[in-house]
PDB file of C-alpha atoms in Angstrom:
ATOM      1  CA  UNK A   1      25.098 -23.463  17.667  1.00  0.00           C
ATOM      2  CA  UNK A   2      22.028 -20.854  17.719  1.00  0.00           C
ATOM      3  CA  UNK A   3      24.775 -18.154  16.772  1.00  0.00           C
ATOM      4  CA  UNK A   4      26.335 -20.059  14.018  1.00  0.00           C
ATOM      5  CA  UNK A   5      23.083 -20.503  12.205  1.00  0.00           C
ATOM      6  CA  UNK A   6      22.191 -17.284  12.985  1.00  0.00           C
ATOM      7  CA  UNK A   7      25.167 -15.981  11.414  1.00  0.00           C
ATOM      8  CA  UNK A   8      25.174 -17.960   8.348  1.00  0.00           C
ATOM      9  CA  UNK A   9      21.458 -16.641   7.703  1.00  0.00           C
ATOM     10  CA  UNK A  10      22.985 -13.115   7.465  1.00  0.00           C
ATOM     11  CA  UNK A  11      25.567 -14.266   5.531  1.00  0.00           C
ATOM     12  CA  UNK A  12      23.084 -16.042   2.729  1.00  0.00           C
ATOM     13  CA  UNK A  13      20.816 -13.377   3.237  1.00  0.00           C
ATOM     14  CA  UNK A  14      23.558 -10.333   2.111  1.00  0.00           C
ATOM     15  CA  UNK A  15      25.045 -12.504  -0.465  1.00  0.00           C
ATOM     16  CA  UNK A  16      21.584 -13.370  -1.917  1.00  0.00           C
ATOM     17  CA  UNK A  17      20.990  -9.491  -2.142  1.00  0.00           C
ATOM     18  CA  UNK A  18      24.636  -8.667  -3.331  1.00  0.00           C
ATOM     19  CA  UNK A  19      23.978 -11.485  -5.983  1.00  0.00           C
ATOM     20  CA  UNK A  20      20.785  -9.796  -7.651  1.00  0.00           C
ATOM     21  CA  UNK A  21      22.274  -6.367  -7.834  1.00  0.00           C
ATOM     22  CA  UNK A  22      24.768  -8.444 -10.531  1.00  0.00           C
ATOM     23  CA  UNK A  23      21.659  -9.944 -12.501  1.00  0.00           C
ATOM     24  CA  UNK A  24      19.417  -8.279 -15.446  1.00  0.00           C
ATOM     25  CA  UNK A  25      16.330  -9.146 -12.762  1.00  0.00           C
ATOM     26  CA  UNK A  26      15.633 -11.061  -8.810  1.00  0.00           C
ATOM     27  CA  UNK A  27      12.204 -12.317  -9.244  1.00  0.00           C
ATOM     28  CA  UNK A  28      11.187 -12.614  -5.669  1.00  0.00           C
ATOM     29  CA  UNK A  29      11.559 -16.434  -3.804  1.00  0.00           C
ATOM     30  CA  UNK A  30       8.539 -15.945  -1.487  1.00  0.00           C
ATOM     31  CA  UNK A  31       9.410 -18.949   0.317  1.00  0.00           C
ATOM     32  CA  UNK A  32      13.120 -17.805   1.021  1.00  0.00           C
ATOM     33  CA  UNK A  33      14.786 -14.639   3.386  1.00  0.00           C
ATOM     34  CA  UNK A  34      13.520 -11.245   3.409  1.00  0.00           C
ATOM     35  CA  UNK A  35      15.230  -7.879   4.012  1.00  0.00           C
ATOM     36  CA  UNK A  36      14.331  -4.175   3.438  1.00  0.00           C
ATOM     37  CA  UNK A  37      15.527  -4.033  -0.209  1.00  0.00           C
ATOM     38  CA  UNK A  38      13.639  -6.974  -0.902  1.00  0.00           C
ATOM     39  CA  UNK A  39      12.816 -10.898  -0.906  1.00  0.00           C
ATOM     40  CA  UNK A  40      15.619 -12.942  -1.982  1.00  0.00           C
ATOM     41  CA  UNK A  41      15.957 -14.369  -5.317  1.00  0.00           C
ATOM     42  CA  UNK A  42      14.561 -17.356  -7.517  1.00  0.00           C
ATOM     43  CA  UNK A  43      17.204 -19.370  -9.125  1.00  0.00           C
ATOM     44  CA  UNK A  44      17.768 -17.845 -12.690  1.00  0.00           C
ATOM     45  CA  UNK A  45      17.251 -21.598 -13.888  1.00  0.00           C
ATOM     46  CA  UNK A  46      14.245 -21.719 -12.991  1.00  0.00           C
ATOM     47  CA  UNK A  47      12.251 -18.170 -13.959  1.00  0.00           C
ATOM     48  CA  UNK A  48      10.036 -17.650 -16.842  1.00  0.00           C
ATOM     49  CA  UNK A  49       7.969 -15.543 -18.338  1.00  0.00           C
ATOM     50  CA  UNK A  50       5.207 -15.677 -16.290  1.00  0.00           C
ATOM     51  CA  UNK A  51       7.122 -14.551 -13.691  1.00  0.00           C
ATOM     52  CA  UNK A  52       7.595 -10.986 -15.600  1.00  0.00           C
ATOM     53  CA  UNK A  53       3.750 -11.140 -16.017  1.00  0.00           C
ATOM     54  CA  UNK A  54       0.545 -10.157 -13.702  1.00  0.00           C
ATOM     55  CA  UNK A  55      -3.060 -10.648 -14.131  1.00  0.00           C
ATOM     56  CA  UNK A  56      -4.059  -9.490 -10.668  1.00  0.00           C
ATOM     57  CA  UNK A  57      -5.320  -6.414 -11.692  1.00  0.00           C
ATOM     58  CA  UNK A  58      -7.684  -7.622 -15.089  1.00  0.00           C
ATOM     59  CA  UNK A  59     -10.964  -8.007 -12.745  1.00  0.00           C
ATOM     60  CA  UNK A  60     -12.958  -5.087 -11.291  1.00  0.00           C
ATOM     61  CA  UNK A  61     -12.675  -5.272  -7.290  1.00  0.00           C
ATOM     62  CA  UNK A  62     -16.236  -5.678  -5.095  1.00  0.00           C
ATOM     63  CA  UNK A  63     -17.231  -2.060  -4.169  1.00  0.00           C
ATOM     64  CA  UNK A  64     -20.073  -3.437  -1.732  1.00  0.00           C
ATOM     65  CA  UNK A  65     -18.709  -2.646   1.464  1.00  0.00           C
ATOM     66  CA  UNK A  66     -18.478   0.601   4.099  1.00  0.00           C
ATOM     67  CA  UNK A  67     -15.697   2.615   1.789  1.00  0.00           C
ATOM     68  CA  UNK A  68     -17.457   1.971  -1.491  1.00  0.00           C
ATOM     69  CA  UNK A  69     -13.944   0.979  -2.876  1.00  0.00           C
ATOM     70  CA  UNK A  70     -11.733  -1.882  -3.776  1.00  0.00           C
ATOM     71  CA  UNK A  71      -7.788  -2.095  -4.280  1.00  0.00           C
ATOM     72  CA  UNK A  72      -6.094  -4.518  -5.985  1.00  0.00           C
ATOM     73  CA  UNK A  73      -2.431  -4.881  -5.734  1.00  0.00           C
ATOM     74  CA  UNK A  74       0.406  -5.686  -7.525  1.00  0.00           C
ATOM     75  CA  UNK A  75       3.111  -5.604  -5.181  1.00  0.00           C
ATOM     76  CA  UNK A  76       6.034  -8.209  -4.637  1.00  0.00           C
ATOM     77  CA  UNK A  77       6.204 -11.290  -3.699  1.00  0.00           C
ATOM     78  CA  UNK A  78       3.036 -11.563  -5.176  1.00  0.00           C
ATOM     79  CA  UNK A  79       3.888  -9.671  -8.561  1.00  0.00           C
ATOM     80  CA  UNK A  80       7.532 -11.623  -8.400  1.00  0.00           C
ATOM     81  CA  UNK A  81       8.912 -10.017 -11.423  1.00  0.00           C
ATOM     82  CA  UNK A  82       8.842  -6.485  -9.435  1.00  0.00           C
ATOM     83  CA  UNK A  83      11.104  -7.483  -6.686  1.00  0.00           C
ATOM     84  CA  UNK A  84      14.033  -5.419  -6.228  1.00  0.00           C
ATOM     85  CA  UNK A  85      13.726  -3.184  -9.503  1.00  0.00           C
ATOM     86  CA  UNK A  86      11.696  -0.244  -7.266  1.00  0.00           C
ATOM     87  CA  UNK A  87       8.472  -0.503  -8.682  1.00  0.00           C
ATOM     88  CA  UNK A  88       4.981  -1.617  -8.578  1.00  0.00           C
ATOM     89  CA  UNK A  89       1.355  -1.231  -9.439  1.00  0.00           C
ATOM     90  CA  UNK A  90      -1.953  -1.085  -8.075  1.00  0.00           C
ATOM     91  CA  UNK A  91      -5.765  -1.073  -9.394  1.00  0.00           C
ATOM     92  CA  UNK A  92      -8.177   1.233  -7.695  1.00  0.00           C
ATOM     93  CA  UNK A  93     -11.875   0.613  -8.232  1.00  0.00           C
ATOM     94  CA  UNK A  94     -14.568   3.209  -6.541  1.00  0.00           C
ATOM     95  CA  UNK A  95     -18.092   3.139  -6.595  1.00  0.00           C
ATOM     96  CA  UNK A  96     -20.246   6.551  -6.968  1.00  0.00           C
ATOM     97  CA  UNK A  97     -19.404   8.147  -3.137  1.00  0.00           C
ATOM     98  CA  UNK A  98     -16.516   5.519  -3.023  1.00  0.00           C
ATOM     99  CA  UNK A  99     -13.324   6.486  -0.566  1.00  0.00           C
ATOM    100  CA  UNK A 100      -9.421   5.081  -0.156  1.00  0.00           C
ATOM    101  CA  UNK A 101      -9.787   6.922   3.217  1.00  0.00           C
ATOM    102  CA  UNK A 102      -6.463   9.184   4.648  1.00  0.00           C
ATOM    103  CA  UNK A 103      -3.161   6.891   4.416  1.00  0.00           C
ATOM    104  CA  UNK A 104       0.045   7.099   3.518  1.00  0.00           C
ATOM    105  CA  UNK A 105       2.956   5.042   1.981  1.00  0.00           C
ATOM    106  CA  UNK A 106       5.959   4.934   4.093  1.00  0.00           C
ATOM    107  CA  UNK A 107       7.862   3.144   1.256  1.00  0.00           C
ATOM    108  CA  UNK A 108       7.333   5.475  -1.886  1.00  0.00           C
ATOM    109  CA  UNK A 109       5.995   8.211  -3.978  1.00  0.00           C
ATOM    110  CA  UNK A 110       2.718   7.473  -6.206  1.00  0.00           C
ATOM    111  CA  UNK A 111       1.551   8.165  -9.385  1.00  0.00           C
ATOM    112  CA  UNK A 112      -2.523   7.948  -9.458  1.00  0.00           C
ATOM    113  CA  UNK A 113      -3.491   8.085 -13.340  1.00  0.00           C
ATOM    114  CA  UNK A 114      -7.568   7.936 -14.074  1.00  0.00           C
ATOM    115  CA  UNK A 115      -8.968   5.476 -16.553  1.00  0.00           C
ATOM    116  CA  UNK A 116     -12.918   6.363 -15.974  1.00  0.00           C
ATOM    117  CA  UNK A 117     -14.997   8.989 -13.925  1.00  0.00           C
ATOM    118  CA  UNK A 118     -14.212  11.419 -11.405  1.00  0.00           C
ATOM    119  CA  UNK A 119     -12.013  11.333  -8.026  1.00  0.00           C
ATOM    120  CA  UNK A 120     -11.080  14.395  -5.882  1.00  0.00           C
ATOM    121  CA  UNK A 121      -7.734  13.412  -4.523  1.00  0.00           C
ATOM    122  CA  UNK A 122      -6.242  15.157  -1.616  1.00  0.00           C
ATOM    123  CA  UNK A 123      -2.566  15.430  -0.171  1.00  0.00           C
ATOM    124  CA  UNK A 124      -1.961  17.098   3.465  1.00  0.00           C
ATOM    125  CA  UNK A 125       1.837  18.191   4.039  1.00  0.00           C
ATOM    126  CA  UNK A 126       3.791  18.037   6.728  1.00  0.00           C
ATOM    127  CA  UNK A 127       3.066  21.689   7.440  1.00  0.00           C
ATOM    128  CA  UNK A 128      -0.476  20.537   7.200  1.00  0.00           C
ATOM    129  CA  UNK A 129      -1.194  22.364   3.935  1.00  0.00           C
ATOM    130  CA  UNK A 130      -4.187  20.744   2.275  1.00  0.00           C
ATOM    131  CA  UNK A 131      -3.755  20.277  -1.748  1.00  0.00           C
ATOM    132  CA  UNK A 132      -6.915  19.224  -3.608  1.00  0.00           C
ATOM    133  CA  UNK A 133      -7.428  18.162  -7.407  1.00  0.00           C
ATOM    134  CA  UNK A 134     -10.645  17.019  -8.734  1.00  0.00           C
ATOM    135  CA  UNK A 135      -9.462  14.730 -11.618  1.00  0.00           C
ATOM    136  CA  UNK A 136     -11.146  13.489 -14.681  1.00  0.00           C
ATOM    137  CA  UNK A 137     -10.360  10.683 -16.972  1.00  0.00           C
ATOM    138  CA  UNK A 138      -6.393  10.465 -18.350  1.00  0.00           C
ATOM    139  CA  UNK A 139      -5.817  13.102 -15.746  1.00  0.00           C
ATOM    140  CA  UNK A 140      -3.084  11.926 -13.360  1.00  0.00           C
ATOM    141  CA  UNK A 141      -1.724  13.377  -9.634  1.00  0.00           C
ATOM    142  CA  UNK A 142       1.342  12.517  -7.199  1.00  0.00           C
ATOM    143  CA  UNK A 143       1.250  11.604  -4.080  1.00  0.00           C
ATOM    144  CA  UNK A 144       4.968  12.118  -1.987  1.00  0.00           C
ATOM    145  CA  UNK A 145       6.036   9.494   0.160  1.00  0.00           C
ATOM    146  CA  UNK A 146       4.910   9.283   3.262  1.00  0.00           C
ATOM    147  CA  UNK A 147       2.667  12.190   3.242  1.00  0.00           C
ATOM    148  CA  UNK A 148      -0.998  11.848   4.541  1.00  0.00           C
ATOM    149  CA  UNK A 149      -3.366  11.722   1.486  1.00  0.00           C
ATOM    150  CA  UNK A 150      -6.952  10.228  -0.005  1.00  0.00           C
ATOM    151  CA  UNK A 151      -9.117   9.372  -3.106  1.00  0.00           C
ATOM    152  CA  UNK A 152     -12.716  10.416  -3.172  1.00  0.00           C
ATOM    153  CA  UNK A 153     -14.969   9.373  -6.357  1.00  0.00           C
ATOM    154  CA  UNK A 154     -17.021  12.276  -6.284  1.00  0.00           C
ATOM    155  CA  UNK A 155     -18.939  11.818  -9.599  1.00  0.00           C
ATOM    156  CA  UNK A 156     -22.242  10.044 -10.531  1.00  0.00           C
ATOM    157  CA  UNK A 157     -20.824   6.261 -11.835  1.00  0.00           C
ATOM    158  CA  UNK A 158     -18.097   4.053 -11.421  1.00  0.00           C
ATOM    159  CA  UNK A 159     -14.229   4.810 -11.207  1.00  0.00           C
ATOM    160  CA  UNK A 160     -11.222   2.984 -11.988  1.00  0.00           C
ATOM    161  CA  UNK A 161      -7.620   4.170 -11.606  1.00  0.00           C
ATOM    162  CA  UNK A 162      -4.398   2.737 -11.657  1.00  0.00           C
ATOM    163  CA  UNK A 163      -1.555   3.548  -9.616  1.00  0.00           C
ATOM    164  CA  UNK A 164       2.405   2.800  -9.797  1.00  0.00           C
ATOM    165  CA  UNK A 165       4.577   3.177  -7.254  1.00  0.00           C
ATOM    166  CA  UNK A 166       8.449   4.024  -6.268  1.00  0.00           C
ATOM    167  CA  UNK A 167       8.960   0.439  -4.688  1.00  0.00           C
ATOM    168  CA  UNK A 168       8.231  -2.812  -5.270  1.00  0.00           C
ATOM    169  CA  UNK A 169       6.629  -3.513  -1.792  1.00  0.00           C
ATOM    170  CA  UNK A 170       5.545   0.449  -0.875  1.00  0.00           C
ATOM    171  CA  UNK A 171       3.262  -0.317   1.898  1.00  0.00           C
ATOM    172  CA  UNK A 172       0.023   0.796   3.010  1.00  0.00           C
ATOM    173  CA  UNK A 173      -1.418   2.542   6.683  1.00  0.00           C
ATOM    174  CA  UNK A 174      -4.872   3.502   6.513  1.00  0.00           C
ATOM    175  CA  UNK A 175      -5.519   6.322   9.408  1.00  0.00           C
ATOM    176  CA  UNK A 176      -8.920   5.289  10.725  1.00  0.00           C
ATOM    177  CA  UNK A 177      -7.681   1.303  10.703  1.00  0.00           C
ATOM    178  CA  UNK A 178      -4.720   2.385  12.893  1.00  0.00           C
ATOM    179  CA  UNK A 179      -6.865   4.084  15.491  1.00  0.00           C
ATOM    180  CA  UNK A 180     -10.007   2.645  15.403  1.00  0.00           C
ATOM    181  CA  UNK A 181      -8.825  -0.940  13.761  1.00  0.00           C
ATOM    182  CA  UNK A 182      -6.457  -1.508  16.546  1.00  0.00           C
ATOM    183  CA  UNK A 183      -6.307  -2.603  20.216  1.00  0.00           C
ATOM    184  CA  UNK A 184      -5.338   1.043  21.306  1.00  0.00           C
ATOM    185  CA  UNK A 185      -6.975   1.801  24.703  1.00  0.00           C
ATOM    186  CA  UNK A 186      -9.892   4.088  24.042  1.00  0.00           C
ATOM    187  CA  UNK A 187      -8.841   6.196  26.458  1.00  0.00           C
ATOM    188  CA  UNK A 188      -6.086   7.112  25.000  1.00  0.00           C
ATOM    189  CA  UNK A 189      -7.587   7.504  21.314  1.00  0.00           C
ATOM    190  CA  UNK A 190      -9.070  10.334  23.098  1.00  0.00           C
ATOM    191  CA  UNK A 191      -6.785  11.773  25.334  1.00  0.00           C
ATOM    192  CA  UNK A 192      -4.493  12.446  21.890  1.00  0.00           C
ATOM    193  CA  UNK A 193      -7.401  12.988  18.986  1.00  0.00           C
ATOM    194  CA  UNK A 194      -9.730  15.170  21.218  1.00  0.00           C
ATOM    195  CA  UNK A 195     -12.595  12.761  20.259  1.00  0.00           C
ATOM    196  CA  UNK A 196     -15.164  11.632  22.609  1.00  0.00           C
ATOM    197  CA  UNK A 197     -15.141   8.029  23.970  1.00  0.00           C
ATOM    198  CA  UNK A 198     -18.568   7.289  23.127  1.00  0.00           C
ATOM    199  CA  UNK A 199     -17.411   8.367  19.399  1.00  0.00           C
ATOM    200  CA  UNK A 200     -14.285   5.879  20.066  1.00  0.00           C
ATOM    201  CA  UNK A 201     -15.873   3.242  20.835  1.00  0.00           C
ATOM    202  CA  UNK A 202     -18.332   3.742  17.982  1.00  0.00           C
ATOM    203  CA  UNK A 203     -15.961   3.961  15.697  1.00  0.00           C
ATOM    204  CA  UNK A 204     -14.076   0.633  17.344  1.00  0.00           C
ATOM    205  CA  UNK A 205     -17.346  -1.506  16.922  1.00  0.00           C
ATOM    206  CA  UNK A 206     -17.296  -0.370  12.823  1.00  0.00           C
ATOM    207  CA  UNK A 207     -13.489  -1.348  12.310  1.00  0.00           C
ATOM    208  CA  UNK A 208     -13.381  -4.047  14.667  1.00  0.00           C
ATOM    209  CA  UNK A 209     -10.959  -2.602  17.425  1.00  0.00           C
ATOM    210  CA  UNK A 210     -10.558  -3.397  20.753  1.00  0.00           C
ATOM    211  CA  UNK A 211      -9.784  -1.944  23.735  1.00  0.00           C
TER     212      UNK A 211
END
């Protein structure tokens, strides 16, 4: 019985997909099956146009904590009317010495575009090249998929940028979150970063790891 439902999952789950790549739009059914390409989709019937619509971004983020920095995104399910069409948007708000710290985005490229003050943005490549820009206001930088990089507001006020993105759900792994964030033994956060375990566990007790 276990393998008949399981089975007829699969089988709503591909058709669900197969049906959307026939429609105009699949605004995303939060509550319903998920796959790589995407949450399934909201009956036609029943979409309108707020789901096309996102005000998730309007509001500057709070910049009063350890990074100086806020991000807001607009990624789906919560942006709905971005599922499936392999794109999406984010708001990035930095205080003066603000940081997005090293991360990457396993699901797509980025496009970082200005709208006040100063960030130095950084990419490293896989051949661990290092590529800086300090950029100004209307000023915009890539960022490949899935290659390490940062944002830095290195000016004397506020910045705000917005970014878009390949995909509609592009993910997000912050470096120091995944080491120091995490239950990773210590000891082996320094037998493979070379960094001392008194640093470790410093760093632990800021991010709230464990281990």
């Amino acid at each position: 019985m276990n393998m008949i439902i399981h089975i007829f999952f699969t089988i709503s789950l591909v058709s669900s997909i197969s049906f959307a790549s026939d429609l105009d739009f699949c605004i995303a059914n939060a509550t319903g099956p998920q796959a790589p390409s995407g949450f399934s989709c909201k009956n036609p019937d029943q979409v309108t146009g707020d789901d096309f619509a996102f005000s998730g971004l309007t509001r500057a983020g709070n910049t009063s904590n350890m990074i100086k920095a806020a991000v807001a995104t607009g990624f789906s399910p919560a942006f709905a009317g971005v599922n499936g069409l392999g794109v999406s948007v984010a708001r990035l708000d930095l205080a003066a010495g603000g940081v997005v710290p090293l991360h990457i985005h396993r699901g797509a490229s980025e496009i970082l575009i200005i709208i006040e003050g100063t960030i130095r943005a950084g990419i490293i490549s896989s051949a661990n090249k290092v590529y800086l820009k300090t950029l100004q206001k209307g000023e915009v930088m890539v960022f490949p998929q899935g290659l390490l990089h940062f944002a830095l507001n290195n000016g004397t006020g506020p910045a705000l940028a917005f970014s878009s993105f390949g995909s509609s759900n592009p993910g997000i792994q912050l470096v120091p979150n995944s080491l120091f964030g995490s239950d990773l033994p210590s000891e082996l956060i320094k037998a493979t970063t070379f960094i001392s375990h008194e640093e470790v566990r410093r760093l632990k007790g800021v991010l709230g790891g464990t281990n």
